[in-house]
mmCIF file of C-alpha atoms in Angstrom:
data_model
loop_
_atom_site.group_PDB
_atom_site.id
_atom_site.type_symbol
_atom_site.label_atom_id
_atom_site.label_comp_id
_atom_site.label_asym_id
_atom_site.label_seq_id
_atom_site.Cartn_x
_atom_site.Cartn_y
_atom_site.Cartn_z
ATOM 1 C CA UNK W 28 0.000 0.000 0.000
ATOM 2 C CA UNK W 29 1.198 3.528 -0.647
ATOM 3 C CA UNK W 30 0.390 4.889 2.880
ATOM 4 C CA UNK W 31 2.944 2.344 4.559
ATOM 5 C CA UNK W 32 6.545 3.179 5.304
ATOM 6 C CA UNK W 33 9.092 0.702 4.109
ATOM 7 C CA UNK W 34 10.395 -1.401 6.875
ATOM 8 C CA UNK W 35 14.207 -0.589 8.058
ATOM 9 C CA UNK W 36 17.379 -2.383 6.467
ATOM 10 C CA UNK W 37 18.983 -4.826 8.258
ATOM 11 C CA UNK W 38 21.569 -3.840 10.416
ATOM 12 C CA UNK W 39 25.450 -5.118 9.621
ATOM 13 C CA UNK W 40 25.476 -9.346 10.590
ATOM 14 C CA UNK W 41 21.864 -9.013 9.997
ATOM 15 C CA UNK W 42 20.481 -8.223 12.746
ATOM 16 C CA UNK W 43 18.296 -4.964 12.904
ATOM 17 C CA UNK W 44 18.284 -2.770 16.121
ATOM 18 C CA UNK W 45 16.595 0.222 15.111
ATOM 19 C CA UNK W 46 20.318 1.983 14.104
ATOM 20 C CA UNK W 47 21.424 3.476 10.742
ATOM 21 C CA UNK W 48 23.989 0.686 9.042
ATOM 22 C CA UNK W 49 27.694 1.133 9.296
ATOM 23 C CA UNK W 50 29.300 2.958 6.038
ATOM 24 C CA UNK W 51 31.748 0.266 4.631
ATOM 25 C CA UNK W 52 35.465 -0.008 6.056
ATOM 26 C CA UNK W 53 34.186 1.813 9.668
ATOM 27 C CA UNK W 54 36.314 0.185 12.378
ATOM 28 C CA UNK W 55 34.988 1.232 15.767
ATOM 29 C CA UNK W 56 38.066 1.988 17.878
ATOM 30 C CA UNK W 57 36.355 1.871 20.962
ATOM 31 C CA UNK W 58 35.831 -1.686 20.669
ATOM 32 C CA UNK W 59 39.069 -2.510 18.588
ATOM 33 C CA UNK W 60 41.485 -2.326 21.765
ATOM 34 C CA UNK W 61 40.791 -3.597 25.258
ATOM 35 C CA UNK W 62 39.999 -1.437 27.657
ATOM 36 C CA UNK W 63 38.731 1.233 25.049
ATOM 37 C CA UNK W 64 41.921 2.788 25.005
ATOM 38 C CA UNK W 65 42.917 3.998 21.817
ATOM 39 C CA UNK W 66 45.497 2.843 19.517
ATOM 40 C CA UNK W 67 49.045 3.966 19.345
ATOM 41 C CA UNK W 68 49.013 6.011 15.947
ATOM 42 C CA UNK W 69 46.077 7.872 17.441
ATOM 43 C CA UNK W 70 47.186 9.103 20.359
ATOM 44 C CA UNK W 71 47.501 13.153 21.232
ATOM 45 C CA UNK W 72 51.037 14.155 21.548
ATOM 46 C CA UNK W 73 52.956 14.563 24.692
ATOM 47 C CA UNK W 74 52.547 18.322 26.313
ATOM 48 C CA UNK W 75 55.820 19.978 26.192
ATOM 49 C CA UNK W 76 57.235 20.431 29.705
ATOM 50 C CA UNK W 77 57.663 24.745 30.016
ATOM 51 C CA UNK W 78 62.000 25.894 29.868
ATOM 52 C CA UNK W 79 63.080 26.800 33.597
ATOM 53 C CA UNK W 80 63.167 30.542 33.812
ATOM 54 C CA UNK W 81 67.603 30.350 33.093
ATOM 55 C CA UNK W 82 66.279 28.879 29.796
ATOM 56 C CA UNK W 83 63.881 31.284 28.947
ATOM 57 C CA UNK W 84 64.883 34.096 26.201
ATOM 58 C CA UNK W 85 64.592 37.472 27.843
ATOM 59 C CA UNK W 86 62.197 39.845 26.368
ATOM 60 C CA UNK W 87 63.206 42.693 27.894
ATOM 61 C CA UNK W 88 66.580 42.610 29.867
ATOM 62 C CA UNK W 89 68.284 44.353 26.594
ATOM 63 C CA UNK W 90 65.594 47.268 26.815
ATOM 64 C CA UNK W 91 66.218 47.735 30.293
ATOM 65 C CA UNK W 92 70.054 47.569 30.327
ATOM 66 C CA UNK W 93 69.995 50.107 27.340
ATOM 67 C CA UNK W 94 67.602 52.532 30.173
ATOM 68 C CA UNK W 95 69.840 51.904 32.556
ATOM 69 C CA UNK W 96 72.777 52.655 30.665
ATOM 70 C CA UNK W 97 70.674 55.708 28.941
ATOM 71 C CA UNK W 98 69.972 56.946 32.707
ATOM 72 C CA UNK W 99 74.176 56.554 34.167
ATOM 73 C CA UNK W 100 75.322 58.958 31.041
ATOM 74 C CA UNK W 101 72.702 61.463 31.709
ATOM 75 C CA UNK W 102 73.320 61.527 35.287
ATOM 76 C CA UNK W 103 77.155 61.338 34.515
ATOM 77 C CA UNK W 104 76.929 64.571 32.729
ATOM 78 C CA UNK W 105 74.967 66.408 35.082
ATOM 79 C CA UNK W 106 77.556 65.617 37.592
ATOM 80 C CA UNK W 107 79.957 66.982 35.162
ATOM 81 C CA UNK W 108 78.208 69.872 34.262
ATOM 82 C CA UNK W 109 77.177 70.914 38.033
ATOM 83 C CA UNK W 110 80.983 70.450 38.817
ATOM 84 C CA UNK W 111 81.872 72.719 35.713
ATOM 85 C CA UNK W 112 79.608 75.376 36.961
ATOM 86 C CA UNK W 113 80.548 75.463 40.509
ATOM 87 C CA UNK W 114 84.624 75.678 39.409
ATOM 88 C CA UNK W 115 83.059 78.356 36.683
ATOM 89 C CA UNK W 116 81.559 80.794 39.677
ATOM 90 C CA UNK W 117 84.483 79.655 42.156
ATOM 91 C CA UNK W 118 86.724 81.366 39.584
ATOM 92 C CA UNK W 119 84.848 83.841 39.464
ATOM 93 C CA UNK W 120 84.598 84.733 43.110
ATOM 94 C CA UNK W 121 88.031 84.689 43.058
ATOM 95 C CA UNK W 122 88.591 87.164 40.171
ATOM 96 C CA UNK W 123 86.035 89.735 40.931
ATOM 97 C CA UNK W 124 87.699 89.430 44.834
ATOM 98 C CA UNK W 125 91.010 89.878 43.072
ATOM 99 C CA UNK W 126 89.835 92.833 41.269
ATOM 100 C CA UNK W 127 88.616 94.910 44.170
ATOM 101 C CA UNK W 128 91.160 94.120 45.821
ATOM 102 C CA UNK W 129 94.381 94.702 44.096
ATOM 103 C CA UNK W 130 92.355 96.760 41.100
ATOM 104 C CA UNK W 131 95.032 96.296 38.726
ATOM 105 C CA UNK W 132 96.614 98.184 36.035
ATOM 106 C CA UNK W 133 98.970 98.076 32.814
ATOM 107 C CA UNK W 134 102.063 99.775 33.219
ATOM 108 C CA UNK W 135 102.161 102.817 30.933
ATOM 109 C CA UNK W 136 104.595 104.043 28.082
ATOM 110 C CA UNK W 137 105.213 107.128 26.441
ATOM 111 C CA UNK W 138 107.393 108.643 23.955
ATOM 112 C CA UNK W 139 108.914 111.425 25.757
ATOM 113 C CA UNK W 140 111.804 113.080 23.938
ATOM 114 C CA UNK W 141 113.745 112.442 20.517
ATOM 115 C CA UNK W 142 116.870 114.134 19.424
ATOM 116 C CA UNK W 143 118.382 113.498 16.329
ATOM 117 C CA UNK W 144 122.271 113.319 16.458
ATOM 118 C CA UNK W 145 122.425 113.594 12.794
ATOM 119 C CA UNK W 146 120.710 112.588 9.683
ATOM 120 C CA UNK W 147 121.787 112.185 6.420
ATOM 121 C CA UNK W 148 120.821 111.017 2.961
ATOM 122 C CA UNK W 149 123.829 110.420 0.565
ATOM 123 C CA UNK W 150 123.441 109.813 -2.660
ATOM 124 C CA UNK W 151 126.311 107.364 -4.129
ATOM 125 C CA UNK W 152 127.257 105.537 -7.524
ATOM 126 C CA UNK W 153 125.659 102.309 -5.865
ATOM 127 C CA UNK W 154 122.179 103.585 -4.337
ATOM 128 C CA UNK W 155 121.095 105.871 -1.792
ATOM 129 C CA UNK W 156 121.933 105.373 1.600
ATOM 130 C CA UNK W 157 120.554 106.962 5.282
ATOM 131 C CA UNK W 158 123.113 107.477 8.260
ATOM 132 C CA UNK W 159 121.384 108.661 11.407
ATOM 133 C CA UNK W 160 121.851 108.715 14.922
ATOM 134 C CA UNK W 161 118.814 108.752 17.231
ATOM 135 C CA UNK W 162 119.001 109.517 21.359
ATOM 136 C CA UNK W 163 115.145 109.171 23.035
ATOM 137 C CA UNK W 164 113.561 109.169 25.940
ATOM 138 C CA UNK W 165 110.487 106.974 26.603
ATOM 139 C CA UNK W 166 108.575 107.153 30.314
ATOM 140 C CA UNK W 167 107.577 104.099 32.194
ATOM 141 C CA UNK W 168 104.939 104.674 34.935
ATOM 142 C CA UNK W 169 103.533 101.979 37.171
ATOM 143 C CA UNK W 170 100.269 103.258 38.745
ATOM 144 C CA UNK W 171 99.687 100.357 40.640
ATOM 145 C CA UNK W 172 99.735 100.627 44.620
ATOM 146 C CA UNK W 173 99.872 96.454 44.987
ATOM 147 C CA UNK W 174 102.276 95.332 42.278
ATOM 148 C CA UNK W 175 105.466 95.659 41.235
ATOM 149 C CA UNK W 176 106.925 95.033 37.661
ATOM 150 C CA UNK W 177 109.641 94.173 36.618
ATOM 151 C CA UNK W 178 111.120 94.164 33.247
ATOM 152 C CA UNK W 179 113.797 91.917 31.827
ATOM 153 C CA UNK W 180 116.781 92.998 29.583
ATOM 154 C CA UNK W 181 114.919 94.201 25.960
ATOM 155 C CA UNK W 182 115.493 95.215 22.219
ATOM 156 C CA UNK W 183 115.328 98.332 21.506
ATOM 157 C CA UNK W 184 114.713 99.779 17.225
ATOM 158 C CA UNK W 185 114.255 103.311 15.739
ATOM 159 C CA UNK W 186 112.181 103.918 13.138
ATOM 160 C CA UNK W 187 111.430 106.332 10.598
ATOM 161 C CA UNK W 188 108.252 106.291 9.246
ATOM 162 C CA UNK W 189 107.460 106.541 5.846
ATOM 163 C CA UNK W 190 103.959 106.577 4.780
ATOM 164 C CA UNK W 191 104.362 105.175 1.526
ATOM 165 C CA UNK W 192 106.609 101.958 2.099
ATOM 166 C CA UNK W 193 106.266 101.733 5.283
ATOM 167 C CA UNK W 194 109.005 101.890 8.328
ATOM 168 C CA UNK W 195 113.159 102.465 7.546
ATOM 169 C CA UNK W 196 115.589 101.149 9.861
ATOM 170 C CA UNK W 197 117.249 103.564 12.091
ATOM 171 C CA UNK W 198 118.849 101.561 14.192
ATOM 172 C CA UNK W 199 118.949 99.098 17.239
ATOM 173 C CA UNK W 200 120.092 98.981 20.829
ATOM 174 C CA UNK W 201 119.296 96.719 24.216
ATOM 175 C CA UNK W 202 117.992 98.154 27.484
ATOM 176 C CA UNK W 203 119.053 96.592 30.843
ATOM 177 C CA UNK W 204 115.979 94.928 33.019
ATOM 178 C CA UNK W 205 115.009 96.817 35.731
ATOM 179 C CA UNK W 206 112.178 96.826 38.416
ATOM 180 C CA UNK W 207 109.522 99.244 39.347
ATOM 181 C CA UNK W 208 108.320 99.818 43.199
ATOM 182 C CA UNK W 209 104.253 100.525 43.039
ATOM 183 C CA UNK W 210 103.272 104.480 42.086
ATOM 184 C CA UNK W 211 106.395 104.662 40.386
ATOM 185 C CA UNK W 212 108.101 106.546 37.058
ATOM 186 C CA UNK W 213 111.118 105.789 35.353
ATOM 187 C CA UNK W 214 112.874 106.717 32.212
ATOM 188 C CA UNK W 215 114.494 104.411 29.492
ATOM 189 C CA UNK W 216 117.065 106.712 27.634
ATOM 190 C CA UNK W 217 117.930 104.452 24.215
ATOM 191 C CA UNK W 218 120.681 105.385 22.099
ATOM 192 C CA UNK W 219 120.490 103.673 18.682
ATOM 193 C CA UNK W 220 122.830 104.719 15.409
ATOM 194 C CA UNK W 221 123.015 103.120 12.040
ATOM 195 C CA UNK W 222 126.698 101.372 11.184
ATOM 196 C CA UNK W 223 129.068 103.130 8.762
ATOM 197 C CA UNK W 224 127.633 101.869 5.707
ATOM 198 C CA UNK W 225 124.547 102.943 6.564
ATOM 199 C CA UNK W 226 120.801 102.015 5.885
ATOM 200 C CA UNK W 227 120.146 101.663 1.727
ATOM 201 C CA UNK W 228 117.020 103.299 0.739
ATOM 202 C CA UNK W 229 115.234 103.762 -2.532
ATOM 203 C CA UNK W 230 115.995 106.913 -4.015
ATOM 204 C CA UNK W 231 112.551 108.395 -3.708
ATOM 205 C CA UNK W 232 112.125 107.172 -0.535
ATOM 206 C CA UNK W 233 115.158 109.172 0.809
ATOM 207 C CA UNK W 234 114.965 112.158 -0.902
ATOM 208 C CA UNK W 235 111.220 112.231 1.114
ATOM 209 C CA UNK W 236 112.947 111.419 4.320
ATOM 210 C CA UNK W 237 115.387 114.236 3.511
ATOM 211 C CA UNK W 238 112.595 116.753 3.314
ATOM 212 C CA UNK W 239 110.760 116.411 5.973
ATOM 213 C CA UNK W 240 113.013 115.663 8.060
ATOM 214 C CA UNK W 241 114.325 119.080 7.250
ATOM 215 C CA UNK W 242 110.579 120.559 8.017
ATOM 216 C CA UNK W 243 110.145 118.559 10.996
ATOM 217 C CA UNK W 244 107.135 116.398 10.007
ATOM 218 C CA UNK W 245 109.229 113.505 9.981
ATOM 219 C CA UNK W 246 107.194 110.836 11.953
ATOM 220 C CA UNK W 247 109.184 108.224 14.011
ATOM 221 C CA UNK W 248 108.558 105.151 16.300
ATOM 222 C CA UNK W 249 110.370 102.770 18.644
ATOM 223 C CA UNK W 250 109.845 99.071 18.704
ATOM 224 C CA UNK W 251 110.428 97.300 22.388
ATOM 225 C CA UNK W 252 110.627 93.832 22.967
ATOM 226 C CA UNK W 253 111.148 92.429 26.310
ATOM 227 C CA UNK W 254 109.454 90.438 29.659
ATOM 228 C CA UNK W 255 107.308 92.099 31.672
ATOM 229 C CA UNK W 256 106.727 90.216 35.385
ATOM 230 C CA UNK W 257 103.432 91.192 37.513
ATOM 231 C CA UNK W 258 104.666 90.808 41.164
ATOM 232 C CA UNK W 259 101.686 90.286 43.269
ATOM 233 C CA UNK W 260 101.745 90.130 47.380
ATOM 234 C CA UNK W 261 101.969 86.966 48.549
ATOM 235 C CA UNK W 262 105.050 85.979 45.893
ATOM 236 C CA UNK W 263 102.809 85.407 43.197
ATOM 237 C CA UNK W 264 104.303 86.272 39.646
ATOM 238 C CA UNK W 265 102.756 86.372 36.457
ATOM 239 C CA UNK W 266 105.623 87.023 33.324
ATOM 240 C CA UNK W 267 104.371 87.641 29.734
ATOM 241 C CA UNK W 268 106.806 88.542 26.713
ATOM 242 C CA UNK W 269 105.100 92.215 25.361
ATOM 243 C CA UNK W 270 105.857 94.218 22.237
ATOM 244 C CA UNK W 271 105.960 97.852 23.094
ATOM 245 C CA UNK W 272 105.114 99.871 20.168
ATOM 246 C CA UNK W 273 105.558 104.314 20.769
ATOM 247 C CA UNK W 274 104.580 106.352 18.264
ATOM 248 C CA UNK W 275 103.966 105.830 14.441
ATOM 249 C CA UNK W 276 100.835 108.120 14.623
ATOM 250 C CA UNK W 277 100.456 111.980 13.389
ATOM 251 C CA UNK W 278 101.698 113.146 16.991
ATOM 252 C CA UNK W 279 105.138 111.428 16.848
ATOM 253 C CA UNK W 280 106.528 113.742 14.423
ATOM 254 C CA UNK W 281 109.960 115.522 15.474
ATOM 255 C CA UNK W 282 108.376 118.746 16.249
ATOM 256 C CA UNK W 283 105.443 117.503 18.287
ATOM 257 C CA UNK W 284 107.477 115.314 20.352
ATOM 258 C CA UNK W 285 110.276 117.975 21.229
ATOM 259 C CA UNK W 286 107.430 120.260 22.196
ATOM 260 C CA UNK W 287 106.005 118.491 24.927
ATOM 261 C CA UNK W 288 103.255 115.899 23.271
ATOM 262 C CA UNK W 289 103.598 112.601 24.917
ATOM 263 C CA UNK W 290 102.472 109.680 22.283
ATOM 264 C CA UNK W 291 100.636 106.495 23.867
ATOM 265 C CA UNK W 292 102.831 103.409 23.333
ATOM 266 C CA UNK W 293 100.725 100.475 22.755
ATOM 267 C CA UNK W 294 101.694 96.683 24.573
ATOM 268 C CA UNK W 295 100.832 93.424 22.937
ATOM 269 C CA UNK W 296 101.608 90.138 23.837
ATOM 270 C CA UNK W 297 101.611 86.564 22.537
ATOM 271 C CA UNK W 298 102.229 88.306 19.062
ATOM 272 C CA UNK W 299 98.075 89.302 18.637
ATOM 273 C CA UNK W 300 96.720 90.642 21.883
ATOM 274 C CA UNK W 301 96.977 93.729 22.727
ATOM 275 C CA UNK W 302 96.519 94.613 26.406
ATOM 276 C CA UNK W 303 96.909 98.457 25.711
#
């Protein structure tokens, strides 16, 4: 009849329990090992025991070793810089106390007097040559009240200045050292001549010397070279090597000089500075 259902296939052995049939090849493993247990080849592999913590990789030792080592430098150079600062205003201190105390001073040059023994221009078959004979006079005051200088054994050279090619020799001499008590003024008389031959200028060049020399607007300068000590109380010295340099200017012409104007000297030292 059509309103029936068909009656169930036989189960595998044939035998019918009311369960769906077994798909060909199906091996229950359940039943295929005593015990149930399963079978070797189907068994979960072993858990992996965890590394001890020595065996472990660090994560994040490097990072904090590079902190660390971030955080010593920085705190290294503060140190430095804290200790740099403190030696910085020590210093100072110590000058500014220095200062008010001893208020120093350069010593102080001028150009005092010039005489001319003689000068002459000769004109020869072989060039032009200059014979002169210079005597001057250059003041050295010390206006400190706290130090003493003193002044080692110095060059001396004479000068005539020619605005056009510059200086002509007119001779060299030495000075003998000396020292200098606080608030006090000495003079340095220099004698300086020219040898026999004498000094060989261009021809130009000393026919313009012989003119104004002759009208007094001859300008002239001295070159000193020597050591100049600071003694300070206490037996402190300081020693520099200076280059005094007196006149050179418009008001260290022959005339100006002999009538009273003092010209400035300047003082430089280490070749470049110039103290004064």
């Amino acid at each position: 009849m059509s309103g029936v259902p068909p009656p169930p296939l036989p189960a595998a052995g044939g035998s019918t329990n009311g369960m769906l049939p077994k798909p060909p090849g199906y091996v229950d493993i359940t039943s295929s090992t005593p015990g149930g247990a399963l079978p070797q080849h189907l068994k979960p592999p072993p858990q992996r025991k965890p590394l001890p913590p020595s065996y472990r990789r660090p994560q994040n030792r490097g990072k904090y070793r590079n902190s660390r080592s971030r955080c010593s430098c920085g705190r290294f150079f503060c140190y430095c810089l804290l200790i740099f600062l403190i030696l910085l205003c020590a210093v100072a201190v110590v000058g500014a106390a220095f200062y008010i105390y001893f208020q120093p001073k350069l010593p102080a040059f001028h150009f005092q007097s010039l005489k001319i023994g003689h000068f002459l221009v000769s004109v020869k078959s072989d060039g032009t040559f200059l014979h002169s004979a210079v005597n001057a006079t250059v003041q050295v005051r010390n206006p400190n009240g706290k130090i003493k200088y003193s002044y080692n054994e110095g060059d001396v050279t004479f000068f005539a200045v020619d605005d056009t090619t510059g200086d002509v020799d007119l001779g060299s001499t030495k000075f003998p050292g000396f020292n200098q008590d606080t608030k006090n003024t000495t003079l340095l008389k220099l004698k300086a001549r020219l040898s026999k031959a004498g000094e060989m200028v261009d021809d130009t060049v000393g026919s313009r010397l012989k003119s104004q020399f002759k009208s007094k607007t001859l300008k002239f300068s001295v070159m000193v070279k020597t050591k100049l000590s600071a003694h300070i109380i206490g037996g402190i010295t300081v020693s520099l090597p200076v280059k005094i340099a007196c006149g050179g200017e418009s008001d260290a012409t022959l005339k100006r000089i002999n009538s009273g104007s003092l010209p400035r000297c300047s003082i430089n030292t280490l070749r470049w500075i110039r103290l004064h």
